[in-house]
Amino acid sequence: MSELVFFCGTMDCGKSTLALQIEHNRSARGLVGMIFTRNDRAGEGKLSSRLGLVTDAVEVEDGADLYAHLVDHLSQGRRADYVIADEAQFLDPEQIDQLARVVDDLDLDVYAFGITTDFRSKLFPGSQRLVELADRVEVLQVEALCWCGARATHNARTVGGVMVVEGAQVVVGDVTGSADEIGYEVLCRRHHRRRMTAATARAAALAPDVLPVSSG
Ligand SMILES: [Zn+2]
């Protein structure tokens, strides 16, 4: 029985690495995957991991019908034995419904990988739809750590080094070289709630008013 599986977690929890490993294991057994992605850091039509591995993928455009894409592909006599959808948080809810239809009507396993919540700790619509529809949700527990050492469960966005909780849901980060540079950082819930990033914590530790009082 084919399944729709949602592998989810924070940024840096190893999702793309696992996606690449599933792809590698299956192609080693002679299976052919259809790999979808959207806004990967390595650029359009790529699925990459922070460890430096990369493979070609189909870039999902706005409004693309993923079910129709697979039907077209198969009806041209080309193979697809399973489907990987990376950066699934960026897919529309309708596209998640199409992936469920791929499982049910085309009898293919679909492995979706995505970040569960955004920088405001709200579910991405694509991730929400996956939680609603998936046969299985696997929460990845790779050791993504907050600066304090606790397990990181939340994604923070920073602008010019300061954590923000307002703004568009999707802004691809690591835009360098400007004062309003956007970055992302994983935090534990406590420090996400207090808006305390590694840089903020460091600055607070160095501030004169919190230096230990010396009695001379
Ligand atoms: Zn923390």
Short mmCIF file of N, CA and C in Angstrom, two decimals, residues 11-174:
data_model
loop_
_atom_site.label_atom_id
_atom_site.label_comp_id
_atom_site.label_asym_id
_atom_site.label_seq_id
_atom_site.Cartn_x
_atom_site.Cartn_y
_atom_site.Cartn_z
N MET A 11 14.30 24.12 10.68
CA MET A 11 15.42 24.25 9.75
C MET A 11 16.59 23.47 10.35
N ASP A 12 17.50 23.03 9.51
CA ASP A 12 18.71 22.35 9.98
C ASP A 12 18.44 21.03 10.69
N CYS A 13 17.26 20.42 10.49
CA CYS A 13 17.00 19.16 11.18
C CYS A 13 17.37 17.98 10.30
N GLY A 14 17.95 18.24 9.13
CA GLY A 14 18.44 17.15 8.30
C GLY A 14 17.43 16.61 7.30
N LYS A 15 16.37 17.38 7.01
CA LYS A 15 15.33 16.91 6.08
C LYS A 15 15.89 16.63 4.69
N SER A 16 16.60 17.62 4.15
CA SER A 16 17.08 17.46 2.77
C SER A 16 18.12 16.36 2.68
N THR A 17 18.91 16.19 3.74
CA THR A 17 19.89 15.10 3.77
C THR A 17 19.16 13.76 3.72
N LEU A 18 18.08 13.64 4.48
CA LEU A 18 17.30 12.40 4.47
C LEU A 18 16.63 12.19 3.11
N ALA A 19 16.14 13.27 2.51
CA ALA A 19 15.52 13.17 1.17
C ALA A 19 16.55 12.63 0.18
N LEU A 20 17.77 13.15 0.24
CA LEU A 20 18.82 12.69 -0.67
C LEU A 20 19.20 11.25 -0.38
N GLN A 21 19.15 10.86 0.88
CA GLN A 21 19.49 9.48 1.23
C GLN A 21 18.42 8.51 0.72
N ILE A 22 17.15 8.88 0.85
CA ILE A 22 16.07 8.04 0.33
C ILE A 22 16.22 7.90 -1.18
N GLU A 23 16.55 9.01 -1.83
CA GLU A 23 16.73 9.01 -3.28
C GLU A 23 17.89 8.08 -3.66
N HIS A 24 18.99 8.20 -2.92
CA HIS A 24 20.17 7.38 -3.20
C HIS A 24 19.87 5.89 -3.01
N ASN A 25 19.23 5.55 -1.90
CA ASN A 25 18.94 4.14 -1.60
C ASN A 25 18.03 3.53 -2.66
N ARG A 26 17.04 4.30 -3.11
CA ARG A 26 16.11 3.76 -4.08
C ARG A 26 16.73 3.67 -5.47
N SER A 27 17.52 4.67 -5.85
CA SER A 27 18.12 4.56 -7.19
C SER A 27 19.16 3.46 -7.21
N ALA A 28 19.79 3.16 -6.06
CA ALA A 28 20.73 2.04 -6.00
C ALA A 28 20.01 0.71 -6.24
N ARG A 29 18.72 0.66 -5.96
CA ARG A 29 17.93 -0.54 -6.22
C ARG A 29 17.24 -0.50 -7.58
N GLY A 30 17.63 0.49 -8.39
CA GLY A 30 17.10 0.56 -9.76
C GLY A 30 15.78 1.28 -9.89
N LEU A 31 15.33 1.94 -8.81
CA LEU A 31 14.07 2.68 -8.87
C LEU A 31 14.33 4.12 -9.32
N VAL A 32 13.32 4.69 -9.94
CA VAL A 32 13.44 6.05 -10.47
C VAL A 32 12.47 6.96 -9.73
N GLY A 33 12.98 8.05 -9.22
CA GLY A 33 12.13 8.98 -8.47
C GLY A 33 11.78 10.22 -9.26
N MET A 34 10.64 10.78 -8.93
CA MET A 34 10.29 12.12 -9.41
C MET A 34 10.54 13.05 -8.22
N ILE A 35 11.44 14.00 -8.41
CA ILE A 35 11.83 14.86 -7.28
C ILE A 35 11.36 16.28 -7.52
N PHE A 36 10.52 16.75 -6.62
CA PHE A 36 10.03 18.12 -6.69
C PHE A 36 10.70 18.94 -5.60
N THR A 37 10.95 20.20 -5.90
CA THR A 37 11.41 21.11 -4.86
C THR A 37 10.94 22.52 -5.19
N ARG A 38 11.16 23.41 -4.26
CA ARG A 38 10.77 24.81 -4.47
C ARG A 38 11.66 25.69 -3.60
N ASN A 39 12.29 26.67 -4.21
CA ASN A 39 13.15 27.63 -3.48
C ASN A 39 14.28 26.96 -2.71
N ASP A 40 14.89 25.96 -3.29
CA ASP A 40 16.05 25.35 -2.62
C ASP A 40 17.20 26.36 -2.60
N ARG A 41 18.04 26.31 -1.55
CA ARG A 41 19.13 27.27 -1.43
C ARG A 41 20.15 27.15 -2.55
N ALA A 42 20.21 25.97 -3.20
CA ALA A 42 21.20 25.78 -4.28
C ALA A 42 20.70 26.34 -5.61
N GLY A 43 19.45 26.83 -5.64
CA GLY A 43 18.93 27.42 -6.87
C GLY A 43 17.83 26.59 -7.47
N GLU A 44 17.27 27.13 -8.56
CA GLU A 44 16.11 26.52 -9.18
C GLU A 44 16.41 25.12 -9.71
N GLY A 45 15.48 24.18 -9.47
CA GLY A 45 15.64 22.83 -10.01
C GLY A 45 16.73 22.03 -9.33
N LYS A 46 17.00 22.34 -8.06
CA LYS A 46 18.02 21.60 -7.31
C LYS A 46 17.46 21.19 -5.96
N LEU A 47 17.88 20.02 -5.49
CA LEU A 47 17.61 19.61 -4.11
C LEU A 47 18.98 19.46 -3.48
N SER A 48 19.26 20.25 -2.45
CA SER A 48 20.59 20.21 -1.86
C SER A 48 20.48 20.09 -0.35
N SER A 49 21.55 19.60 0.26
CA SER A 49 21.60 19.55 1.72
C SER A 49 22.75 20.43 2.18
N ARG A 50 22.70 20.80 3.46
CA ARG A 50 23.77 21.65 4.00
C ARG A 50 25.11 20.93 4.01
N LEU A 51 25.07 19.59 3.88
CA LEU A 51 26.33 18.85 3.86
C LEU A 51 26.99 18.88 2.49
N GLY A 52 26.33 19.54 1.52
CA GLY A 52 26.98 19.76 0.23
C GLY A 52 26.54 18.82 -0.88
N LEU A 53 25.66 17.86 -0.56
CA LEU A 53 25.16 16.98 -1.62
C LEU A 53 24.07 17.70 -2.39
N VAL A 54 23.94 17.37 -3.67
CA VAL A 54 22.92 18.03 -4.48
C VAL A 54 22.47 17.09 -5.60
N THR A 55 21.20 17.18 -5.98
CA THR A 55 20.70 16.42 -7.12
C THR A 55 19.72 17.30 -7.89
N ASP A 56 19.48 16.93 -9.15
CA ASP A 56 18.53 17.70 -9.96
C ASP A 56 17.11 17.41 -9.52
N ALA A 57 16.25 18.40 -9.66
CA ALA A 57 14.86 18.25 -9.24
C ALA A 57 13.99 19.10 -10.16
N VAL A 58 12.70 18.86 -10.09
CA VAL A 58 11.73 19.67 -10.83
C VAL A 58 11.31 20.83 -9.93
N GLU A 59 11.55 22.06 -10.38
CA GLU A 59 11.14 23.24 -9.61
C GLU A 59 9.62 23.40 -9.75
N VAL A 60 8.92 23.42 -8.62
CA VAL A 60 7.46 23.56 -8.65
C VAL A 60 7.10 25.03 -8.80
N GLU A 61 6.37 25.35 -9.85
CA GLU A 61 5.95 26.73 -10.09
C GLU A 61 4.61 26.98 -9.39
N ASP A 62 4.29 28.25 -9.19
CA ASP A 62 2.97 28.62 -8.66
C ASP A 62 1.89 27.99 -9.52
N GLY A 63 0.93 27.36 -8.88
CA GLY A 63 -0.22 26.84 -9.61
C GLY A 63 0.04 25.57 -10.40
N ALA A 64 1.26 25.03 -10.33
CA ALA A 64 1.54 23.78 -11.05
C ALA A 64 0.69 22.66 -10.47
N ASP A 65 0.24 21.76 -11.34
CA ASP A 65 -0.54 20.60 -10.90
C ASP A 65 0.39 19.39 -10.84
N LEU A 66 0.73 18.96 -9.64
CA LEU A 66 1.73 17.90 -9.49
C LEU A 66 1.18 16.54 -9.93
N TYR A 67 -0.11 16.34 -9.71
CA TYR A 67 -0.74 15.09 -10.18
C TYR A 67 -0.69 15.03 -11.71
N ALA A 68 -1.10 16.12 -12.35
CA ALA A 68 -1.08 16.16 -13.82
C ALA A 68 0.34 16.00 -14.36
N HIS A 69 1.32 16.58 -13.64
CA HIS A 69 2.71 16.46 -14.06
C HIS A 69 3.12 14.98 -14.11
N LEU A 70 2.72 14.22 -13.09
CA LEU A 70 3.07 12.80 -13.04
C LEU A 70 2.32 11.99 -14.10
N VAL A 71 1.04 12.32 -14.29
CA VAL A 71 0.26 11.61 -15.31
C VAL A 71 0.89 11.83 -16.68
N ASP A 72 1.27 13.09 -16.98
CA ASP A 72 1.95 13.40 -18.25
C ASP A 72 3.23 12.61 -18.41
N HIS A 73 4.03 12.65 -17.35
CA HIS A 73 5.32 11.97 -17.35
C HIS A 73 5.15 10.48 -17.65
N LEU A 74 4.21 9.84 -16.94
CA LEU A 74 4.00 8.40 -17.09
C LEU A 74 3.39 8.07 -18.45
N SER A 75 2.52 8.96 -18.94
CA SER A 75 1.85 8.65 -20.22
C SER A 75 2.79 8.83 -21.40
N GLN A 76 3.94 9.51 -21.16
CA GLN A 76 4.98 9.57 -22.20
C GLN A 76 5.87 8.33 -22.16
N GLY A 77 5.50 7.37 -21.33
CA GLY A 77 6.27 6.13 -21.24
C GLY A 77 7.49 6.25 -20.35
N ARG A 78 7.58 7.38 -19.59
CA ARG A 78 8.73 7.55 -18.70
C ARG A 78 8.39 7.00 -17.32
N ARG A 79 9.44 6.71 -16.55
CA ARG A 79 9.24 6.02 -15.27
C ARG A 79 9.20 6.98 -14.09
N ALA A 80 8.41 6.61 -13.12
CA ALA A 80 8.49 7.23 -11.79
C ALA A 80 7.96 6.17 -10.83
N ASP A 81 8.84 5.72 -9.94
CA ASP A 81 8.45 4.67 -9.00
C ASP A 81 8.06 5.23 -7.63
N TYR A 82 8.49 6.45 -7.39
CA TYR A 82 8.16 7.11 -6.11
C TYR A 82 8.36 8.61 -6.31
N VAL A 83 7.90 9.37 -5.34
CA VAL A 83 7.96 10.84 -5.45
C VAL A 83 8.58 11.41 -4.18
N ILE A 84 9.48 12.38 -4.37
CA ILE A 84 10.02 13.14 -3.24
C ILE A 84 9.61 14.60 -3.45
N ALA A 85 9.08 15.21 -2.41
CA ALA A 85 8.77 16.64 -2.48
C ALA A 85 9.50 17.33 -1.34
N ASP A 86 10.58 18.04 -1.71
CA ASP A 86 11.35 18.74 -0.67
C ASP A 86 10.86 20.18 -0.58
N GLU A 87 11.16 20.84 0.53
CA GLU A 87 10.69 22.21 0.79
C GLU A 87 9.16 22.26 0.63
N ALA A 88 8.51 21.21 1.15
CA ALA A 88 7.06 21.06 0.95
C ALA A 88 6.26 22.14 1.66
N GLN A 89 6.89 22.83 2.62
CA GLN A 89 6.17 23.93 3.28
C GLN A 89 5.83 25.04 2.30
N PHE A 90 6.58 25.12 1.19
CA PHE A 90 6.34 26.18 0.20
C PHE A 90 5.28 25.79 -0.83
N LEU A 91 4.78 24.56 -0.78
CA LEU A 91 3.75 24.15 -1.74
C LEU A 91 2.39 24.69 -1.29
N ASP A 92 1.50 24.90 -2.28
CA ASP A 92 0.13 25.31 -1.96
C ASP A 92 -0.60 24.12 -1.36
N PRO A 93 -1.60 24.37 -0.51
CA PRO A 93 -2.42 23.26 0.02
C PRO A 93 -3.00 22.40 -1.11
N GLU A 94 -3.39 23.03 -2.23
CA GLU A 94 -3.95 22.26 -3.37
C GLU A 94 -2.91 21.28 -3.90
N GLN A 95 -1.63 21.72 -3.89
CA GLN A 95 -0.58 20.84 -4.41
C GLN A 95 -0.36 19.65 -3.47
N ILE A 96 -0.62 19.83 -2.19
CA ILE A 96 -0.54 18.70 -1.25
C ILE A 96 -1.69 17.72 -1.53
N ASP A 97 -2.87 18.26 -1.81
CA ASP A 97 -3.99 17.39 -2.21
C ASP A 97 -3.63 16.58 -3.46
N GLN A 98 -2.93 17.24 -4.41
CA GLN A 98 -2.53 16.53 -5.62
C GLN A 98 -1.55 15.40 -5.29
N LEU A 99 -0.67 15.63 -4.32
CA LEU A 99 0.27 14.58 -3.92
C LEU A 99 -0.48 13.39 -3.29
N ALA A 100 -1.51 13.69 -2.52
CA ALA A 100 -2.30 12.60 -1.92
C ALA A 100 -2.98 11.79 -3.03
N ARG A 101 -3.40 12.49 -4.08
CA ARG A 101 -4.04 11.81 -5.20
C ARG A 101 -3.03 10.93 -5.96
N VAL A 102 -1.77 11.38 -6.01
CA VAL A 102 -0.71 10.57 -6.63
C VAL A 102 -0.59 9.24 -5.87
N VAL A 103 -0.66 9.29 -4.56
CA VAL A 103 -0.58 8.08 -3.74
C VAL A 103 -1.79 7.18 -4.03
N ASP A 104 -2.98 7.76 -3.98
CA ASP A 104 -4.21 6.96 -4.06
C ASP A 104 -4.51 6.45 -5.46
N ASP A 105 -4.30 7.31 -6.47
CA ASP A 105 -4.73 6.95 -7.82
C ASP A 105 -3.61 6.38 -8.67
N LEU A 106 -2.36 6.77 -8.39
CA LEU A 106 -1.23 6.26 -9.18
C LEU A 106 -0.45 5.20 -8.40
N ASP A 107 -0.81 5.02 -7.13
CA ASP A 107 -0.19 3.99 -6.28
C ASP A 107 1.32 4.19 -6.14
N LEU A 108 1.74 5.44 -5.97
CA LEU A 108 3.17 5.72 -5.74
C LEU A 108 3.35 6.24 -4.32
N ASP A 109 4.47 5.85 -3.69
CA ASP A 109 4.82 6.45 -2.40
C ASP A 109 5.24 7.89 -2.62
N VAL A 110 4.79 8.76 -1.75
CA VAL A 110 5.22 10.16 -1.78
C VAL A 110 5.85 10.51 -0.44
N TYR A 111 7.11 10.97 -0.50
CA TYR A 111 7.83 11.40 0.69
C TYR A 111 7.97 12.91 0.64
N ALA A 112 7.27 13.58 1.54
CA ALA A 112 7.34 15.04 1.57
C ALA A 112 8.21 15.47 2.75
N PHE A 113 9.02 16.50 2.52
CA PHE A 113 9.95 16.99 3.55
C PHE A 113 9.70 18.47 3.72
N GLY A 114 9.53 18.90 4.96
CA GLY A 114 9.28 20.34 5.11
C GLY A 114 9.46 20.83 6.53
N ILE A 115 9.58 22.15 6.60
CA ILE A 115 9.62 22.83 7.89
C ILE A 115 8.18 22.96 8.37
N THR A 116 7.93 22.64 9.62
CA THR A 116 6.57 22.65 10.12
C THR A 116 6.02 24.07 10.28
N THR A 117 6.77 24.89 11.01
CA THR A 117 6.24 26.23 11.33
C THR A 117 7.18 27.32 10.85
N ASP A 118 6.60 28.50 10.65
CA ASP A 118 7.38 29.63 10.14
C ASP A 118 8.04 30.39 11.30
N PHE A 119 8.58 31.56 11.00
CA PHE A 119 9.33 32.32 12.02
C PHE A 119 8.44 32.92 13.09
N ARG A 120 7.10 32.89 12.86
CA ARG A 120 6.17 33.35 13.90
C ARG A 120 5.61 32.17 14.69
N SER A 121 6.17 30.99 14.46
CA SER A 121 5.72 29.72 15.02
C SER A 121 4.30 29.36 14.61
N LYS A 122 3.90 29.78 13.39
CA LYS A 122 2.62 29.39 12.80
C LYS A 122 2.89 28.34 11.71
N LEU A 123 1.96 27.41 11.57
CA LEU A 123 2.11 26.39 10.51
C LEU A 123 2.13 27.03 9.13
N PHE A 124 3.05 26.57 8.28
CA PHE A 124 2.97 26.92 6.85
C PHE A 124 1.72 26.23 6.30
N PRO A 125 0.98 26.88 5.36
CA PRO A 125 -0.22 26.22 4.81
C PRO A 125 0.07 24.84 4.20
N GLY A 126 1.19 24.71 3.49
CA GLY A 126 1.53 23.42 2.90
C GLY A 126 1.77 22.36 3.97
N SER A 127 2.44 22.76 5.04
CA SER A 127 2.72 21.82 6.13
C SER A 127 1.43 21.46 6.87
N GLN A 128 0.57 22.45 7.03
CA GLN A 128 -0.72 22.18 7.69
C GLN A 128 -1.50 21.12 6.91
N ARG A 129 -1.53 21.29 5.57
CA ARG A 129 -2.28 20.34 4.74
C ARG A 129 -1.65 18.95 4.80
N LEU A 130 -0.33 18.91 4.90
CA LEU A 130 0.34 17.61 5.03
C LEU A 130 -0.01 16.93 6.36
N VAL A 131 -0.04 17.70 7.43
CA VAL A 131 -0.44 17.12 8.72
C VAL A 131 -1.86 16.57 8.62
N GLU A 132 -2.71 17.29 7.88
CA GLU A 132 -4.10 16.85 7.74
C GLU A 132 -4.24 15.59 6.89
N LEU A 133 -3.38 15.45 5.85
CA LEU A 133 -3.60 14.38 4.87
C LEU A 133 -2.64 13.20 4.97
N ALA A 134 -1.50 13.38 5.59
CA ALA A 134 -0.46 12.34 5.51
C ALA A 134 -0.91 11.04 6.19
N ASP A 135 -0.48 9.92 5.62
CA ASP A 135 -0.68 8.64 6.29
C ASP A 135 0.18 8.56 7.53
N ARG A 136 1.33 9.22 7.47
CA ARG A 136 2.31 9.17 8.56
C ARG A 136 3.03 10.51 8.64
N VAL A 137 3.21 11.01 9.85
CA VAL A 137 4.03 12.21 10.06
C VAL A 137 5.22 11.80 10.91
N GLU A 138 6.41 12.02 10.39
CA GLU A 138 7.63 11.68 11.12
C GLU A 138 8.33 12.98 11.50
N VAL A 139 8.47 13.20 12.79
CA VAL A 139 9.16 14.42 13.25
C VAL A 139 10.65 14.09 13.37
N LEU A 140 11.45 14.79 12.59
CA LEU A 140 12.89 14.52 12.60
C LEU A 140 13.53 15.14 13.83
N GLN A 141 14.33 14.36 14.48
CA GLN A 141 14.92 14.78 15.75
C GLN A 141 16.43 14.86 15.66
N VAL A 142 16.90 15.34 14.53
CA VAL A 142 18.34 15.55 14.44
C VAL A 142 18.69 16.69 15.39
N GLU A 143 19.89 16.63 15.93
CA GLU A 143 20.29 17.58 16.97
C GLU A 143 20.47 18.99 16.44
N ALA A 144 19.37 19.65 16.11
CA ALA A 144 19.47 21.08 15.86
C ALA A 144 19.38 21.73 17.24
N LEU A 145 20.36 22.55 17.57
CA LEU A 145 20.44 23.08 18.93
C LEU A 145 20.32 24.60 18.95
N CYS A 146 19.63 25.07 19.96
CA CYS A 146 19.60 26.49 20.27
C CYS A 146 20.99 26.90 20.79
N TRP A 147 21.30 28.20 20.76
CA TRP A 147 22.60 28.66 21.28
C TRP A 147 22.79 28.26 22.74
N CYS A 148 21.68 28.06 23.49
CA CYS A 148 21.78 27.72 24.92
C CYS A 148 22.06 26.23 25.12
N GLY A 149 21.99 25.45 24.03
CA GLY A 149 22.26 24.02 24.14
C GLY A 149 21.01 23.16 24.17
N ALA A 150 19.84 23.80 24.38
CA ALA A 150 18.58 23.04 24.38
C ALA A 150 18.22 22.66 22.95
N ARG A 151 17.35 21.65 22.82
CA ARG A 151 16.92 21.23 21.49
C ARG A 151 16.15 22.37 20.83
N ALA A 152 16.52 22.68 19.58
CA ALA A 152 15.86 23.78 18.87
C ALA A 152 14.56 23.28 18.26
N THR A 153 13.48 23.93 18.59
CA THR A 153 12.17 23.52 18.09
C THR A 153 11.50 24.62 17.28
N HIS A 154 12.09 25.81 17.24
CA HIS A 154 11.46 26.95 16.58
C HIS A 154 12.43 27.66 15.64
N ASN A 155 11.85 28.23 14.58
CA ASN A 155 12.64 28.97 13.60
C ASN A 155 12.49 30.47 13.85
N ALA A 156 13.60 31.16 13.92
CA ALA A 156 13.55 32.62 14.08
C ALA A 156 14.05 33.29 12.82
N ARG A 157 13.46 34.43 12.48
CA ARG A 157 13.98 35.26 11.39
C ARG A 157 14.63 36.48 12.01
N THR A 158 15.79 36.85 11.49
CA THR A 158 16.44 38.07 11.96
C THR A 158 16.57 39.04 10.79
N VAL A 159 16.45 40.32 11.11
CA VAL A 159 16.70 41.37 10.13
C VAL A 159 17.78 42.26 10.74
N GLY A 160 18.92 42.33 10.06
CA GLY A 160 20.05 43.07 10.61
C GLY A 160 20.45 42.55 11.99
N GLY A 161 20.30 41.26 12.20
CA GLY A 161 20.74 40.64 13.45
C GLY A 161 19.69 40.64 14.56
N VAL A 162 18.55 41.29 14.34
CA VAL A 162 17.52 41.38 15.38
C VAL A 162 16.34 40.51 15.00
N MET A 163 15.87 39.71 15.96
CA MET A 163 14.75 38.81 15.68
C MET A 163 13.47 39.59 15.42
N VAL A 164 12.75 39.20 14.37
CA VAL A 164 11.49 39.85 14.04
C VAL A 164 10.36 38.83 14.07
N VAL A 165 9.15 39.30 14.32
CA VAL A 165 7.99 38.40 14.32
C VAL A 165 6.90 38.91 13.37
N GLU A 166 7.26 39.88 12.55
CA GLU A 166 6.32 40.38 11.54
C GLU A 166 7.01 40.29 10.19
N GLY A 167 6.19 40.19 9.14
CA GLY A 167 6.75 40.17 7.79
C GLY A 167 6.12 39.07 6.99
N ALA A 168 6.49 39.02 5.70
CA ALA A 168 5.94 38.00 4.82
C ALA A 168 6.36 36.62 5.31
N GLN A 169 5.48 35.63 5.09
CA GLN A 169 5.77 34.28 5.58
C GLN A 169 6.99 33.68 4.90
N VAL A 170 7.11 33.92 3.59
CA VAL A 170 8.20 33.32 2.84
C VAL A 170 9.17 34.39 2.37
N VAL A 171 10.36 34.41 2.95
CA VAL A 171 11.45 35.24 2.46
C VAL A 171 12.67 34.35 2.48
N VAL A 172 13.21 34.08 1.30
CA VAL A 172 14.37 33.20 1.26
C VAL A 172 15.55 33.99 1.82
N GLY A 173 16.23 33.40 2.79
CA GLY A 173 17.18 34.15 3.59
C GLY A 173 18.60 34.14 3.10
N ASP A 174 19.50 34.44 4.01
CA ASP A 174 20.93 34.49 3.73
C ASP A 174 21.25 35.48 2.61
#
